[in-house]
Amino acid sequence: MVTVYAAEFAVGIYTSPNLKNWTHASNFSNHGLLGTQYECPNLVEMPVEGSDETMWLMFISINPGAPLGGSISQYFPGSFNGTHFEAVDPVARISDFAKDNYAGQFFSGIPGTEKRLSIDWASNWQYTNVVPTGNEGWRSAMTVFRQNHLKKLPGVGWDLVSTPFNISSQFSQVLASNSSFGNSSILLDYSNVPSGALYFEANVTGLTPSTLAGSLNFTFTSSISGENVQGGTIPGGATWVSRRNAGWGAENPYFTDKFSSNGVYSGSDNGTWTLSGVLDRTILELFVNGGEQSATLVFFPEYPLDTLRIGAADIPEGAGVSVAVWGLRDAWSGQANSDGLVLGNTTASA
């Protein structure tokens, strides 16, 4: 079992033969970003891409103290002998390059040779108590279930690869599919998707280290108000996303409105660069190059986003572009009452 001595910046590792009597084995202390406290530790074994090997991952959340402010999660690949964890290096690796992914928890009962499943809290302690949905009785949500493994990237080292788990099982309809998209764009009206949720992919193939150019871009917009969330990626380079024009947050000094990160292209990518994402009403989860990078951000428009423009520009000759968009099922609709509300667990008074 791992637990934290929060203000001492230490993860305590305990062992037990019966889950009743516990013995302290070791501490993993003062690693990475400290912030004000450690929270929500995980220690899990997981597979390494391209090999039959496994590594251990120490996953620690901090609040406050994130580079962009507020709460964030960091991870440390390493080895574990049953009592002591040793990180491969002192680097603080951040799990998400936006601002609304915190305190991820990994599910038990999965062999270390298989991709590990997790779910995260999609908010930030800097502003979660003042977001406008508090007027509706809720203030935050969870990410989609994700599958995770480790991969060694050139020049960077170990990376936690995270992608939606079995997302295709939730596809309700194909909204667009084009395997020879080229340098063009499409505009989709998805107002008839009952869930208001989409999954999209845009892939560039046939790239070489000397032809890393062009861009993939997307914009989700409200046809009523023009509010939008937009982003894009340059193959082999930077990815960005902005919620600047998505309603609430402009007056809040902590509600950072734009995020970006640089990716890594390598020969193991087989000439591909990918951008995919899940948009569900007030949350966007973005995944770059098969989940080598991810960004999670919430937003609060006055009117629902209902159109998507997605396109490619300046992709070099010889490279191909494919795009696909699917509507997603509403996971909760079957549990709604006659008023269309899902109340969750309720306790009746005696």
Short mmCIF file of C-alpha atoms in Angstrom, two decimals:
data_model
loop_
_atom_site.label_atom_id
_atom_site.label_comp_id
_atom_site.label_asym_id
_atom_site.label_seq_id
_atom_site.Cartn_x
_atom_site.Cartn_y
_atom_site.Cartn_z
CA MET A 1 0.00 0.00 0.00
CA VAL A 2 1.16 3.53 -0.70
CA THR A 3 0.01 6.53 1.30
CA VAL A 4 1.31 10.06 1.69
CA TYR A 5 2.65 12.14 4.50
CA ALA A 6 1.23 15.11 2.65
CA ALA A 7 3.07 18.05 4.18
CA GLU A 8 6.31 16.07 4.47
CA PHE A 9 6.40 15.36 0.72
CA ALA A 10 6.81 11.64 1.29
CA VAL A 11 5.06 8.54 -0.05
CA GLY A 12 5.05 5.80 2.56
CA ILE A 13 5.20 2.20 1.33
CA TYR A 14 3.61 -0.37 3.66
CA THR A 15 3.32 -4.17 3.48
CA SER A 16 0.80 -6.52 5.05
CA PRO A 17 0.15 -10.29 4.99
CA ASN A 18 -3.55 -9.89 5.80
CA LEU A 19 -4.60 -6.28 5.05
CA LYS A 20 -5.02 -5.80 8.82
CA ASN A 21 -1.51 -5.55 10.21
CA TRP A 22 0.75 -3.15 8.35
CA THR A 23 4.51 -2.68 8.42
CA HIS A 24 6.27 0.43 7.17
CA ALA A 25 8.81 -0.62 4.50
CA SER A 26 10.21 2.61 3.04
CA ASN A 27 9.53 6.18 1.95
CA PHE A 28 9.79 7.84 -1.46
CA SER A 29 10.48 11.43 -0.49
CA ASN A 30 11.02 14.92 -1.91
CA HIS A 31 10.88 14.03 -5.59
CA GLY A 32 9.69 16.23 -8.42
CA LEU A 33 7.42 19.21 -7.88
CA LEU A 34 6.54 19.58 -4.21
CA GLY A 35 3.90 22.30 -4.17
CA THR A 36 2.26 22.52 -0.77
CA GLN A 37 1.41 18.83 -0.38
CA TYR A 38 1.51 15.40 -1.96
CA GLU A 39 -1.86 13.70 -2.58
CA CYS A 40 -3.48 10.60 -4.07
CA PRO A 41 -0.46 8.30 -4.67
CA ASN A 42 -0.45 5.25 -6.94
CA LEU A 43 2.26 2.64 -7.45
CA VAL A 44 1.55 0.36 -10.42
CA GLU A 45 3.38 -2.02 -12.72
CA MET A 46 2.83 -1.42 -16.41
CA PRO A 47 4.12 -2.58 -19.81
CA VAL A 48 6.83 -0.94 -21.88
CA GLU A 49 5.98 -0.37 -25.55
CA GLY A 50 8.08 -2.39 -27.99
CA SER A 51 9.25 -4.98 -25.45
CA ASP A 52 8.10 -7.75 -23.13
CA GLU A 53 9.41 -5.81 -20.15
CA THR A 54 7.48 -4.01 -17.45
CA MET A 55 8.35 -1.04 -15.24
CA TRP A 56 6.84 0.43 -12.13
CA LEU A 57 5.26 3.87 -12.01
CA MET A 58 4.96 6.13 -8.98
CA PHE A 59 2.10 8.55 -9.64
CA ILE A 60 1.76 11.55 -7.29
CA SER A 61 -0.61 14.52 -7.34
CA ILE A 62 0.24 17.92 -5.86
CA ASN A 63 -1.93 20.84 -4.81
CA PRO A 64 -1.15 23.65 -5.19
CA GLY A 65 2.13 23.94 -7.07
CA ALA A 66 1.43 23.02 -10.68
CA PRO A 67 3.52 24.88 -13.30
CA LEU A 68 0.33 26.50 -14.61
CA GLY A 69 -1.12 26.94 -11.13
CA GLY A 70 -3.30 24.87 -8.85
CA SER A 71 -3.35 21.08 -8.95
CA ILE A 72 -1.63 18.60 -11.26
CA SER A 73 -0.30 15.03 -11.37
CA GLN A 74 3.29 13.93 -11.95
CA TYR A 75 4.85 10.51 -12.42
CA PHE A 76 8.15 8.70 -11.94
CA PRO A 77 9.06 5.51 -13.86
CA GLY A 78 11.31 3.16 -11.94
CA SER A 79 11.78 -0.22 -10.25
CA PHE A 80 10.12 -1.78 -7.22
CA ASN A 81 11.39 -4.77 -5.23
CA GLY A 82 8.36 -5.20 -2.99
CA THR A 83 9.52 -2.76 -0.31
CA HIS A 84 11.46 0.04 -2.01
CA PHE A 85 10.72 2.09 -5.14
CA GLU A 86 13.61 3.69 -7.04
CA ALA A 87 12.98 6.23 -9.83
CA VAL A 88 15.10 6.06 -12.99
CA ASP A 89 15.89 9.77 -12.59
CA PRO A 90 14.76 12.83 -10.60
CA VAL A 91 12.76 14.35 -13.48
CA ALA A 92 9.22 15.55 -12.70
CA ARG A 93 7.10 14.36 -15.62
CA ILE A 94 3.71 16.06 -15.87
CA SER A 95 0.81 13.88 -16.98
CA ASP A 96 -1.19 16.58 -18.81
CA PHE A 97 -0.22 19.82 -20.54
CA ALA A 98 -3.49 21.63 -19.86
CA LYS A 99 -4.99 22.35 -16.45
CA ASP A 100 -7.91 20.05 -15.67
CA ASN A 101 -6.52 16.59 -15.01
CA TYR A 102 -5.83 15.69 -11.40
CA ALA A 103 -5.58 12.85 -8.88
CA GLY A 104 -5.76 10.01 -11.41
CA GLN A 105 -6.42 6.58 -9.94
CA PHE A 106 -5.39 3.24 -11.48
CA PHE A 107 -7.63 0.19 -11.31
CA SER A 108 -6.43 -3.00 -9.61
CA GLY A 109 -6.69 -6.56 -10.85
CA ILE A 110 -4.89 -5.95 -14.16
CA PRO A 111 -1.57 -7.74 -14.85
CA GLY A 112 1.45 -5.49 -15.20
CA THR A 113 1.99 -6.85 -18.71
CA GLU A 114 -1.31 -5.30 -19.85
CA LYS A 115 -2.11 -1.63 -20.32
CA ARG A 116 -3.30 -0.22 -17.04
CA LEU A 117 -6.69 1.50 -16.76
CA SER A 118 -7.23 4.80 -14.97
CA ILE A 119 -9.72 7.62 -14.49
CA ASP A 120 -8.99 11.21 -13.45
CA TRP A 121 -10.76 14.19 -11.91
CA ALA A 122 -11.29 16.80 -14.63
CA SER A 123 -10.97 20.07 -12.78
CA ASN A 124 -8.51 22.28 -10.90
CA TRP A 125 -8.64 23.36 -7.27
CA GLN A 126 -7.84 26.96 -8.25
CA TYR A 127 -11.35 27.54 -9.58
CA THR A 128 -13.51 24.43 -9.19
CA ASN A 129 -15.56 26.03 -6.39
CA VAL A 130 -16.57 29.04 -8.48
CA VAL A 131 -17.37 27.57 -11.91
CA PRO A 132 -20.87 28.50 -13.12
CA THR A 133 -22.26 24.95 -13.11
CA GLY A 134 -22.36 25.25 -9.33
CA ASN A 135 -25.71 26.93 -9.92
CA GLU A 136 -26.91 23.66 -11.42
CA GLY A 137 -25.72 21.52 -8.53
CA TRP A 138 -22.43 20.20 -9.94
CA ARG A 139 -18.91 21.55 -10.31
CA SER A 140 -16.75 18.93 -11.96
CA ALA A 141 -16.60 15.70 -13.95
CA MET A 142 -14.31 12.75 -14.55
CA THR A 143 -12.26 12.01 -17.64
CA VAL A 144 -13.00 9.07 -19.89
CA PHE A 145 -11.47 5.77 -18.84
CA ARG A 146 -7.92 5.62 -20.16
CA GLN A 147 -5.43 2.88 -20.93
CA ASN A 148 -1.79 3.54 -20.08
CA HIS A 149 1.68 2.22 -20.81
CA LEU A 150 5.25 3.50 -20.85
CA LYS A 151 7.29 4.39 -23.91
CA LYS A 152 10.84 5.68 -24.29
CA LEU A 153 11.00 8.69 -26.59
CA PRO A 154 14.22 9.90 -28.25
CA GLY A 155 15.79 12.84 -26.49
CA VAL A 156 13.08 12.87 -23.83
CA GLY A 157 13.19 9.51 -22.12
CA TRP A 158 10.28 7.78 -20.44
CA ASP A 159 6.79 8.92 -21.30
CA LEU A 160 3.40 7.84 -19.96
CA VAL A 161 1.21 7.12 -23.00
CA SER A 162 -2.49 7.61 -22.25
CA THR A 163 -5.46 7.07 -24.61
CA PRO A 164 -9.24 6.55 -24.25
CA PHE A 165 -10.05 2.94 -23.41
CA ASN A 166 -12.28 1.11 -25.92
CA ILE A 167 -13.82 4.38 -27.08
CA SER A 168 -15.13 2.76 -30.27
CA SER A 169 -17.65 0.81 -28.17
CA GLN A 170 -19.42 4.14 -27.55
CA PHE A 171 -19.66 5.21 -31.19
CA SER A 172 -23.29 5.95 -32.10
CA GLN A 173 -22.88 7.20 -35.67
CA VAL A 174 -20.25 8.13 -38.24
CA LEU A 175 -20.37 11.85 -38.93
CA ALA A 176 -17.40 12.01 -41.30
CA SER A 177 -14.77 9.64 -42.71
CA ASN A 178 -12.23 10.50 -45.40
CA SER A 179 -8.99 8.60 -45.96
CA SER A 180 -7.75 10.96 -48.70
CA PHE A 181 -8.53 14.26 -47.04
CA GLY A 182 -5.48 16.20 -48.24
CA ASN A 183 -5.18 19.92 -47.60
CA SER A 184 -8.83 20.71 -47.04
CA SER A 185 -11.42 21.24 -44.31
CA ILE A 186 -14.95 20.18 -43.45
CA LEU A 187 -17.69 21.76 -41.36
CA LEU A 188 -19.97 19.41 -39.43
CA ASP A 189 -23.25 20.21 -37.70
CA TYR A 190 -23.59 17.73 -34.82
CA SER A 191 -26.56 19.37 -33.12
CA ASN A 192 -28.56 16.18 -33.78
CA VAL A 193 -26.20 14.02 -31.69
CA PRO A 194 -28.28 13.51 -28.50
CA SER A 195 -25.29 13.28 -26.17
CA GLY A 196 -23.58 16.39 -27.56
CA ALA A 197 -20.38 14.33 -27.46
CA LEU A 198 -17.92 13.49 -30.26
CA TYR A 199 -14.72 11.56 -30.86
CA PHE A 200 -12.48 12.73 -33.71
CA GLU A 201 -9.20 11.68 -35.31
CA ALA A 202 -6.91 13.37 -37.81
CA ASN A 203 -3.84 11.50 -39.04
CA VAL A 204 -0.93 12.47 -41.25
CA THR A 205 0.99 9.61 -42.89
CA GLY A 206 3.99 9.38 -45.20
CA LEU A 207 6.09 11.87 -43.28
CA THR A 208 9.88 11.85 -43.14
CA PRO A 209 12.20 13.79 -40.80
CA SER A 210 12.78 16.27 -43.64
CA THR A 211 9.06 16.80 -44.43
CA LEU A 212 7.66 17.64 -40.99
CA ALA A 213 5.44 20.54 -41.94
CA GLY A 214 1.87 21.72 -42.18
CA SER A 215 -0.83 21.61 -39.54
CA LEU A 216 -3.99 19.89 -38.37
CA ASN A 217 -6.58 22.23 -36.85
CA PHE A 218 -10.04 22.03 -35.28
CA THR A 219 -12.66 24.44 -33.93
CA PHE A 220 -15.79 23.52 -31.95
CA THR A 221 -18.31 26.37 -32.12
CA SER A 222 -21.77 27.34 -30.91
CA SER A 223 -23.91 28.26 -33.92
CA ILE A 224 -25.92 30.56 -31.64
CA SER A 225 -23.26 32.58 -29.85
CA GLY A 226 -20.04 31.92 -31.77
CA GLU A 227 -18.33 30.72 -28.58
CA ASN A 228 -15.64 28.19 -29.41
CA VAL A 229 -12.81 25.91 -28.36
CA GLN A 230 -10.01 25.48 -30.86
CA GLY A 231 -6.64 23.84 -31.28
CA GLY A 232 -4.16 22.29 -33.62
CA THR A 233 -0.86 20.52 -34.06
CA ILE A 234 2.21 20.76 -36.27
CA PRO A 235 3.55 17.31 -37.25
CA GLY A 236 6.64 16.63 -35.20
CA GLY A 237 6.22 19.88 -33.30
CA ALA A 238 3.92 21.91 -31.11
CA THR A 239 0.29 21.27 -30.18
CA TRP A 240 -1.96 23.99 -28.82
CA VAL A 241 -5.50 24.36 -27.54
CA SER A 242 -7.50 27.43 -26.48
CA ARG A 243 -10.69 27.98 -24.47
CA ARG A 244 -10.32 31.75 -24.65
CA ASN A 245 -13.60 32.23 -26.52
CA ALA A 246 -15.65 29.62 -24.67
CA GLY A 247 -17.62 31.79 -22.29
CA TRP A 248 -17.05 31.89 -18.53
CA GLY A 249 -13.54 32.34 -17.23
CA ALA A 250 -12.27 35.54 -18.85
CA GLU A 251 -12.52 37.43 -15.56
CA ASN A 252 -11.00 34.68 -13.45
CA PRO A 253 -7.22 35.18 -13.15
CA TYR A 254 -6.62 31.45 -12.57
CA PHE A 255 -8.68 30.11 -15.48
CA THR A 256 -5.73 29.92 -17.88
CA ASP A 257 -7.14 30.11 -21.39
CA LYS A 258 -4.42 28.69 -23.68
CA PHE A 259 -2.09 25.68 -23.48
CA SER A 260 0.67 24.26 -25.64
CA SER A 261 3.38 21.61 -25.67
CA ASN A 262 6.07 20.29 -28.00
CA GLY A 263 5.94 16.70 -29.20
CA VAL A 264 8.67 14.35 -30.37
CA TYR A 265 8.83 12.71 -33.79
CA SER A 266 10.93 9.57 -34.20
CA GLY A 267 11.50 6.84 -36.75
CA SER A 268 9.36 4.51 -34.65
CA ASP A 269 6.35 6.65 -35.58
CA ASN A 270 6.41 5.06 -39.07
CA GLY A 271 5.90 8.39 -40.76
CA THR A 272 2.71 9.24 -38.86
CA TRP A 273 1.52 12.10 -36.69
CA THR A 274 -1.92 11.95 -35.10
CA LEU A 275 -4.36 14.18 -33.26
CA SER A 276 -7.51 12.82 -31.62
CA GLY A 277 -9.94 13.94 -28.97
CA VAL A 278 -13.15 13.51 -27.04
CA LEU A 279 -15.43 16.52 -26.66
CA ASP A 280 -18.35 16.10 -24.26
CA ARG A 281 -20.38 19.30 -23.83
CA THR A 282 -18.07 21.12 -21.37
CA ILE A 283 -14.86 19.09 -21.48
CA LEU A 284 -12.24 18.40 -24.14
CA GLU A 285 -9.66 15.60 -23.85
CA LEU A 286 -6.97 15.86 -26.51
CA PHE A 287 -4.41 13.17 -27.43
CA VAL A 288 -1.31 13.69 -29.55
CA ASN A 289 0.57 11.02 -31.46
CA GLY A 290 -1.27 8.07 -29.97
CA GLY A 291 -1.40 9.52 -26.48
CA GLU A 292 2.26 10.48 -26.06
CA GLN A 293 0.86 13.81 -24.89
CA SER A 294 -2.58 14.70 -23.60
CA ALA A 295 -4.45 17.85 -22.62
CA THR A 296 -7.64 18.00 -20.57
CA LEU A 297 -9.62 21.22 -20.24
CA VAL A 298 -13.09 22.22 -19.13
CA PHE A 299 -15.02 25.22 -20.43
CA PHE A 300 -18.41 26.77 -19.79
CA PRO A 301 -20.11 28.35 -22.83
CA GLU A 302 -23.44 30.07 -22.48
CA TYR A 303 -24.81 28.04 -25.41
CA PRO A 304 -23.95 24.47 -26.45
CA LEU A 305 -21.18 23.89 -28.96
CA ASP A 306 -22.74 22.18 -31.98
CA THR A 307 -20.47 22.54 -35.02
CA LEU A 308 -16.99 21.23 -35.75
CA ARG A 309 -14.59 22.49 -38.38
CA ILE A 310 -11.57 20.28 -38.87
CA GLY A 311 -8.90 20.67 -41.50
CA ALA A 312 -5.34 20.27 -42.71
CA ALA A 313 -3.12 22.92 -44.29
CA ASP A 314 0.31 23.01 -45.90
CA ILE A 315 0.81 19.25 -45.54
CA PRO A 316 3.86 18.41 -47.72
CA GLU A 317 3.58 16.62 -51.04
CA GLY A 318 3.78 12.86 -50.64
CA ALA A 319 2.11 12.84 -47.23
CA GLY A 320 -1.50 11.77 -46.76
CA VAL A 321 -4.23 12.97 -44.39
CA SER A 322 -7.21 11.04 -43.05
CA VAL A 323 -10.03 12.39 -40.88
CA ALA A 324 -12.90 10.69 -39.08
CA VAL A 325 -15.55 11.90 -36.63
CA TRP A 326 -18.05 9.85 -34.64
CA GLY A 327 -20.95 10.77 -32.40
CA LEU A 328 -20.83 9.16 -28.95
CA ARG A 329 -23.62 7.50 -27.00
CA ASP A 330 -25.06 9.12 -23.89
CA ALA A 331 -23.90 6.80 -21.11
CA TRP A 332 -26.45 8.09 -18.59
CA SER A 333 -29.65 8.49 -20.61
CA GLY A 334 -30.98 5.07 -19.60
CA GLN A 335 -30.89 6.13 -15.96
CA ALA A 336 -32.76 9.41 -16.34
CA ASN A 337 -36.05 10.02 -14.54
CA SER A 338 -39.21 11.44 -16.10
CA ASP A 339 -37.70 14.93 -15.89
CA GLY A 340 -34.62 13.82 -17.82
CA LEU A 341 -32.39 14.01 -14.74
CA VAL A 342 -29.90 11.40 -13.53
CA LEU A 343 -29.81 11.68 -9.75
CA GLY A 344 -27.15 9.07 -8.99
CA ASN A 345 -27.04 7.48 -5.56
CA THR A 346 -29.72 8.78 -3.21
CA THR A 347 -30.47 8.00 0.41
CA ALA A 348 -34.07 7.86 1.54
CA SER A 349 -34.77 9.04 5.05
CA ALA A 350 -36.47 6.55 7.37
#
